[in-house]
mmCIF file of C-alpha atoms in Angstrom:
data_model
loop_
_atom_site.group_PDB
_atom_site.id
_atom_site.type_symbol
_atom_site.label_atom_id
_atom_site.label_comp_id
_atom_site.label_asym_id
_atom_site.label_seq_id
_atom_site.Cartn_x
_atom_site.Cartn_y
_atom_site.Cartn_z
ATOM 1 C CA MET A 264 59.017 101.214 60.001
ATOM 2 C CA ASP A 265 57.135 99.376 57.363
ATOM 3 C CA SER A 266 56.644 100.977 53.804
ATOM 4 C CA VAL A 267 53.106 102.721 54.408
ATOM 5 C CA LYS A 268 54.275 104.353 57.607
ATOM 6 C CA GLU A 269 57.892 105.330 55.833
ATOM 7 C CA LYS A 270 55.987 107.206 52.968
ATOM 8 C CA GLN A 271 53.330 108.777 55.302
ATOM 9 C CA PHE A 272 56.139 109.975 57.483
ATOM 10 C CA ASN A 273 58.319 111.426 54.453
ATOM 11 C CA LYS A 274 55.198 113.048 53.332
ATOM 12 C CA TRP A 275 54.472 114.886 56.538
ATOM 13 C CA PHE A 276 58.024 115.698 57.140
ATOM 14 C CA SER A 277 58.528 117.318 53.734
ATOM 15 C CA ALA A 278 55.356 119.170 54.071
ATOM 16 C CA PHE A 279 56.672 120.679 57.348
ATOM 17 C CA ILE A 280 60.257 121.437 56.105
ATOM 18 C CA LEU A 281 58.304 123.098 52.944
ATOM 19 C CA ALA A 282 55.858 125.119 55.088
ATOM 20 C CA GLY A 283 58.350 126.059 58.019
ATOM 21 C CA MET A 284 60.749 127.265 55.798
ATOM 22 C CA ALA A 285 58.182 129.331 53.660
ATOM 23 C CA LEU A 286 56.882 130.803 56.872
ATOM 24 C CA ALA A 287 60.131 131.677 58.154
ATOM 25 C CA LEU A 288 61.408 133.293 55.026
ATOM 26 C CA ILE A 289 58.185 135.587 54.879
ATOM 27 C CA LEU A 290 58.460 136.746 58.492
ATOM 28 C CA THR A 291 62.355 137.066 58.386
ATOM 29 C CA THR A 292 62.015 138.961 54.929
ATOM 30 C CA ILE A 293 59.291 141.180 56.159
ATOM 31 C CA PHE A 294 61.262 141.844 59.281
ATOM 32 C CA LYS A 295 64.518 142.761 57.423
ATOM 33 C CA LEU A 296 62.643 144.964 54.813
ATOM 34 C CA GLU A 297 64.477 148.027 55.617
ATOM 35 C CA GLY A 298 66.896 150.636 53.972
ATOM 36 C CA SER A 299 67.553 151.274 50.456
ATOM 37 C CA SER A 300 65.432 150.025 47.588
ATOM 38 C CA THR A 301 68.716 148.142 46.492
ATOM 39 C CA ALA A 302 69.008 146.279 49.701
ATOM 40 C CA LYS A 303 65.280 145.268 49.756
ATOM 41 C CA ALA A 304 65.993 143.727 46.132
ATOM 42 C CA PHE A 305 68.850 141.906 47.448
ATOM 43 C CA LEU A 306 66.811 140.696 50.361
ATOM 44 C CA LEU A 307 63.745 139.363 48.199
ATOM 45 C CA VAL A 308 66.022 137.804 45.575
ATOM 46 C CA SER A 309 67.785 135.977 48.395
ATOM 47 C CA ALA A 310 64.355 134.686 49.940
ATOM 48 C CA PHE A 311 63.178 133.485 46.472
ATOM 49 C CA GLY A 312 66.581 131.659 45.886
ATOM 50 C CA SER A 313 66.098 130.128 49.340
ATOM 51 C CA LEU A 314 62.785 128.866 48.471
ATOM 52 C CA MET A 315 63.901 127.264 45.587
ATOM 53 C CA GLY A 316 66.899 125.764 47.452
ATOM 54 C CA ILE A 317 64.548 123.842 50.131
ATOM 55 C CA LEU A 318 62.489 122.884 47.281
ATOM 56 C CA SER A 319 65.543 121.281 45.706
ATOM 57 C CA THR A 320 66.702 119.669 48.930
ATOM 58 C CA VAL A 321 63.391 118.066 49.807
ATOM 59 C CA ALA A 322 63.224 116.580 46.229
ATOM 60 C CA SER A 323 66.671 115.497 46.479
ATOM 61 C CA ALA A 324 66.225 113.347 49.975
ATOM 62 C CA ASN A 325 63.248 111.740 48.303
ATOM 63 C CA GLY A 326 65.276 110.925 45.101
ATOM 64 C CA LEU A 327 63.416 112.926 42.870
ATOM 65 C CA ILE A 328 65.097 114.312 39.482
ATOM 66 C CA ILE A 329 63.097 117.474 39.520
ATOM 67 C CA THR A 330 65.612 118.641 42.390
ATOM 68 C CA PHE A 331 67.985 119.648 39.641
ATOM 69 C CA LEU A 332 65.560 122.197 38.173
ATOM 70 C CA PHE A 333 65.030 124.136 41.650
ATOM 71 C CA GLY A 334 68.694 123.532 42.302
ATOM 72 C CA LEU A 335 69.694 125.635 39.309
ATOM 73 C CA LEU A 336 67.597 128.771 40.431
ATOM 74 C CA ASP A 337 69.081 128.339 44.250
ATOM 75 C CA VAL A 338 72.880 128.064 43.096
ATOM 76 C CA SER A 339 72.710 130.741 40.640
ATOM 77 C CA ILE A 340 71.309 133.356 43.261
ATOM 78 C CA TYR A 341 73.438 132.009 46.199
ATOM 79 C CA GLY A 342 76.635 132.529 44.053
ATOM 80 C CA ALA A 343 75.590 136.057 43.061
ATOM 81 C CA MET A 344 74.699 136.858 47.040
ATOM 82 C CA CYS A 345 77.868 135.262 48.147
ATOM 83 C CA PHE A 346 79.810 137.450 45.752
ATOM 84 C CA VAL A 347 77.777 140.583 47.023
ATOM 85 C CA ASN A 348 78.774 139.859 50.762
ATOM 86 C CA TRP A 349 82.398 139.562 49.822
ATOM 87 C CA LYS A 350 82.356 142.840 48.147
ATOM 88 C CA ASN A 351 80.873 144.358 51.100
ATOM 89 C CA GLY A 352 83.833 143.286 53.321
ATOM 90 C CA GLY A 353 82.359 139.887 54.527
ATOM 91 C CA SER A 354 83.424 136.222 53.638
ATOM 92 C CA GLY A 355 82.122 134.289 50.657
ATOM 93 C CA LEU A 356 84.651 134.517 47.831
ATOM 94 C CA GLY A 357 85.157 130.842 47.616
ATOM 95 C CA ASN A 358 81.334 130.023 47.840
ATOM 96 C CA ALA A 359 80.639 132.649 45.229
ATOM 97 C CA VAL A 360 83.016 131.053 42.742
ATOM 98 C CA LEU A 361 82.195 127.496 43.557
ATOM 99 C CA HIS A 362 78.479 127.915 42.946
ATOM 100 C CA ILE A 363 78.799 130.046 39.676
ATOM 101 C CA LEU A 364 81.668 128.003 37.961
ATOM 102 C CA TYR A 365 80.890 124.409 39.650
ATOM 103 C CA PHE A 366 77.345 124.184 41.022
ATOM 104 C CA VAL A 367 75.560 125.652 37.957
ATOM 105 C CA PRO A 368 76.735 123.402 35.503
ATOM 106 C CA MET A 369 76.747 120.409 37.642
ATOM 107 C CA GLN A 370 73.025 120.848 37.845
ATOM 108 C CA PHE A 371 72.990 119.555 34.140
ATOM 109 C CA VAL A 372 75.586 116.714 34.843
ATOM 110 C CA GLY A 373 73.329 115.512 37.932
ATOM 111 C CA PHE A 374 70.253 115.419 35.744
ATOM 112 C CA ALA A 375 71.655 113.132 33.520
ATOM 113 C CA GLN A 376 73.489 111.195 35.727
ATOM 114 C CA TRP A 377 70.026 110.505 37.591
ATOM 115 C CA ARG A 378 68.411 109.615 34.370
ATOM 116 C CA ARG A 379 71.147 106.807 33.948
ATOM 117 C CA HIS A 380 70.409 105.594 37.412
ATOM 118 C CA ARG A 381 66.623 105.896 37.589
ATOM 119 C CA ALA A 382 64.829 103.695 39.938
ATOM 120 C CA ASP A 383 62.164 102.890 37.347
ATOM 121 C CA LYS A 384 60.908 103.468 34.072
ATOM 122 C CA SER A 385 59.073 106.687 34.764
ATOM 123 C CA GLY A 386 62.478 108.288 35.234
ATOM 124 C CA TYR A 387 61.164 110.549 37.932
ATOM 125 C CA SER A 388 63.427 108.934 40.950
ATOM 126 C CA VAL A 389 66.943 107.523 41.434
ATOM 127 C CA LYS A 390 68.212 104.364 42.768
ATOM 128 C CA PRO A 391 70.787 105.554 45.432
ATOM 129 C CA ARG A 392 74.527 103.818 45.500
ATOM 130 C CA ARG A 393 77.132 103.532 48.191
ATOM 131 C CA LEU A 394 80.653 104.104 47.954
ATOM 132 C CA SER A 395 83.072 101.065 48.031
ATOM 133 C CA ARG A 396 85.912 100.747 50.519
ATOM 134 C CA LYS A 397 88.356 102.249 48.122
ATOM 135 C CA GLY A 398 85.827 104.949 47.029
ATOM 136 C CA LEU A 399 85.610 106.102 50.868
ATOM 137 C CA LEU A 400 89.265 106.324 51.214
ATOM 138 C CA LEU A 401 89.535 108.565 47.890
ATOM 139 C CA THR A 402 87.064 110.749 48.883
ATOM 140 C CA THR A 403 88.546 111.266 52.337
ATOM 141 C CA ALA A 404 91.772 111.993 50.773
ATOM 142 C CA LEU A 405 90.226 114.523 48.285
ATOM 143 C CA PHE A 406 88.663 116.212 51.267
ATOM 144 C CA LEU A 407 91.591 116.901 53.461
ATOM 145 C CA VAL A 408 94.216 117.533 50.488
ATOM 146 C CA GLY A 409 91.244 120.124 48.760
ATOM 147 C CA THR A 410 90.789 121.868 52.208
ATOM 148 C CA VAL A 411 94.594 122.570 52.734
ATOM 149 C CA LEU A 412 94.907 123.553 49.013
ATOM 150 C CA SER A 413 91.859 125.899 49.171
ATOM 151 C CA TYR A 414 92.823 127.568 52.417
ATOM 152 C CA ILE A 415 96.073 128.545 50.927
ATOM 153 C CA ILE A 416 94.719 130.171 47.959
ATOM 154 C CA ILE A 417 91.834 131.817 49.388
ATOM 155 C CA ALA A 418 93.902 132.988 52.349
ATOM 156 C CA ARG A 419 95.990 135.042 49.745
ATOM 157 C CA PHE A 420 93.075 136.756 48.087
ATOM 158 C CA ASP A 421 90.343 137.293 50.722
ATOM 159 C CA LYS A 422 90.513 140.615 51.913
ATOM 160 C CA SER A 423 88.108 139.953 55.042
ATOM 161 C CA ALA A 424 90.559 137.662 56.496
ATOM 162 C CA ALA A 425 92.548 139.068 59.517
ATOM 163 C CA ASP A 426 96.234 138.848 59.451
ATOM 164 C CA SER A 427 96.908 135.882 61.956
ATOM 165 C CA PHE A 428 98.149 132.368 61.572
ATOM 166 C CA ILE A 429 94.808 130.464 61.291
ATOM 167 C CA ARG A 430 92.439 132.755 59.853
ATOM 168 C CA MET A 431 88.993 131.942 60.787
ATOM 169 C CA ALA A 432 87.026 133.861 58.191
ATOM 170 C CA VAL A 433 88.750 131.639 55.504
ATOM 171 C CA VAL A 434 88.417 128.719 57.735
ATOM 172 C CA LEU A 435 84.729 129.242 57.501
ATOM 173 C CA ASP A 436 84.541 129.807 53.830
ATOM 174 C CA VAL A 437 86.924 126.659 53.016
ATOM 175 C CA LEU A 438 85.229 124.007 55.043
ATOM 176 C CA PRO A 439 81.705 124.715 53.369
ATOM 177 C CA LEU A 440 83.514 124.860 49.954
ATOM 178 C CA MET A 441 85.210 121.462 50.167
ATOM 179 C CA CYS A 442 81.806 120.185 51.536
ATOM 180 C CA ASN A 443 79.816 121.404 48.593
ATOM 181 C CA ILE A 444 82.178 120.115 45.891
ATOM 182 C CA LEU A 445 82.238 116.549 47.343
ATOM 183 C CA GLY A 446 78.541 116.668 48.327
ATOM 184 C CA GLN A 447 77.629 117.859 44.996
ATOM 185 C CA LEU A 448 79.785 115.201 43.255
ATOM 186 C CA LEU A 449 78.422 112.215 44.935
ATOM 187 C CA MET A 450 74.716 113.705 44.640
ATOM 188 C CA SER A 451 75.325 113.643 40.688
ATOM 189 C CA LEU A 452 76.374 110.386 40.953
ATOM 190 C CA ALA A 453 73.885 109.246 42.982
ATOM 191 C CA TYR A 454 76.052 108.063 46.188
ATOM 192 C CA MET A 455 74.493 108.096 49.604
ATOM 193 C CA GLU A 456 77.477 109.492 51.242
ATOM 194 C CA GLN A 457 76.601 112.657 50.066
ATOM 195 C CA TRP A 458 74.578 113.492 52.950
ATOM 196 C CA ILE A 459 77.318 113.454 55.157
ATOM 197 C CA PHE A 460 78.669 116.340 53.261
ATOM 198 C CA TRP A 461 75.681 118.198 52.876
ATOM 199 C CA ILE A 462 75.348 118.138 56.726
ATOM 200 C CA GLY A 463 78.735 119.315 57.065
ATOM 201 C CA VAL A 464 77.903 122.306 54.485
ATOM 202 C CA ASN A 465 74.750 123.281 56.719
ATOM 203 C CA VAL A 466 76.583 123.213 59.886
ATOM 204 C CA PHE A 467 79.451 125.371 58.580
ATOM 205 C CA SER A 468 77.253 127.647 56.668
ATOM 206 C CA ILE A 469 75.005 128.580 59.678
ATOM 207 C CA ILE A 470 78.210 129.389 61.428
ATOM 208 C CA MET A 471 79.318 131.516 58.435
ATOM 209 C CA TRP A 472 76.463 133.521 58.228
ATOM 210 C CA SER A 473 75.842 133.919 61.937
ATOM 211 C CA THR A 474 79.112 135.614 62.146
ATOM 212 C CA ALA A 475 78.145 137.794 58.890
ATOM 213 C CA HIS A 476 75.221 138.697 60.924
ATOM 214 C CA ALA A 477 76.585 139.365 64.365
ATOM 215 C CA ASP A 478 79.412 141.591 62.522
ATOM 216 C CA GLY A 479 76.484 143.480 60.644
ATOM 217 C CA THR A 480 78.526 143.042 57.028
ATOM 218 C CA SER A 481 75.344 141.692 55.456
ATOM 219 C CA GLY A 482 71.820 142.589 55.674
ATOM 220 C CA PHE A 483 70.492 139.506 54.385
ATOM 221 C CA ALA A 484 72.432 136.923 56.448
ATOM 222 C CA ALA A 485 69.125 136.072 58.424
ATOM 223 C CA ILE A 486 67.753 134.530 55.411
ATOM 224 C CA TYR A 487 70.469 132.168 54.940
ATOM 225 C CA ILE A 488 70.682 131.295 58.499
ATOM 226 C CA VAL A 489 67.126 130.214 58.262
ATOM 227 C CA LYS A 490 67.608 128.590 55.177
ATOM 228 C CA TYR A 491 70.397 126.473 56.337
ATOM 229 C CA SER A 492 68.847 125.270 59.576
ATOM 230 C CA PHE A 493 65.958 123.832 57.526
ATOM 231 C CA TYR A 494 68.537 122.646 55.273
ATOM 232 C CA LEU A 495 70.181 120.677 58.073
ATOM 233 C CA LEU A 496 66.948 119.053 59.143
ATOM 234 C CA ASN A 497 66.478 117.916 55.822
ATOM 235 C CA SER A 498 69.784 116.586 55.065
ATOM 236 C CA ILE A 499 69.435 114.547 58.392
ATOM 237 C CA ASN A 500 66.320 112.966 56.966
ATOM 238 C CA GLY A 501 68.138 112.642 53.529
ATOM 239 C CA LEU A 502 70.837 110.393 55.293
ATOM 240 C CA ARG A 503 68.210 108.229 56.759
ATOM 241 C CA ILE A 504 66.146 107.666 53.626
ATOM 242 C CA TRP A 505 69.201 107.162 51.409
ATOM 243 C CA LEU A 506 70.686 104.688 54.177
ATOM 244 C CA ARG A 507 67.808 102.568 53.841
ATOM 245 C CA ASP A 508 67.346 102.632 50.030
ATOM 246 C CA SER A 509 70.994 102.205 49.046
ATOM 247 C CA ARG A 510 71.249 98.778 51.055
ATOM 248 C CA PRO A 511 72.320 95.623 49.088
ATOM 249 C CA GLN A 512 69.202 93.880 47.849
#
């Protein structure tokens, strides 16, 4: 695909993601607007946060530094909603802690790092990098060790988890948690491999919120099922773009 066709494709694909997400959010929100005023408020806040999130991910796929402005709004709201879902008896404790204590400050770190690795003097876009073999091995080891440790810790405190050898509610909390941590770290440092973890985040999050929706433990789960479905499409496109742009010259 030549550069002109590439730019045209990215333009239309980004427009499709943004328009599709906005339309799906509007329809889902209207359909779900029922119950108490508190439930409606949570739903509307979740929808706004999700819209900021899709703006952030589309900007990130295209290497635009403005992603961190939209991202700050998204992760702040999502962290709060995960905490509410956990308080109501569902899963989400790990993601609540992650977003509030890790993702929020990492938006500022990422902005500073992308400015250091910008693609041109304008400072609006970043030059993607690739991990070395040593970096890949270290990242894999961190994922495996972090997953085990996170499972042990969260299983002790997550009240939604049933007593069994493998607590699936905790597993569905831990896997996106670790993918989020490493995805955000690699994103802040402008590494292409971030998109592997973002794809994992999206797949595991769709499963988690689908479970919450089926169990009836969350009145705003549908918003996040839609959100992460569009995120998955965008992350696949982001991987394609960053694979191309991070090739050695």
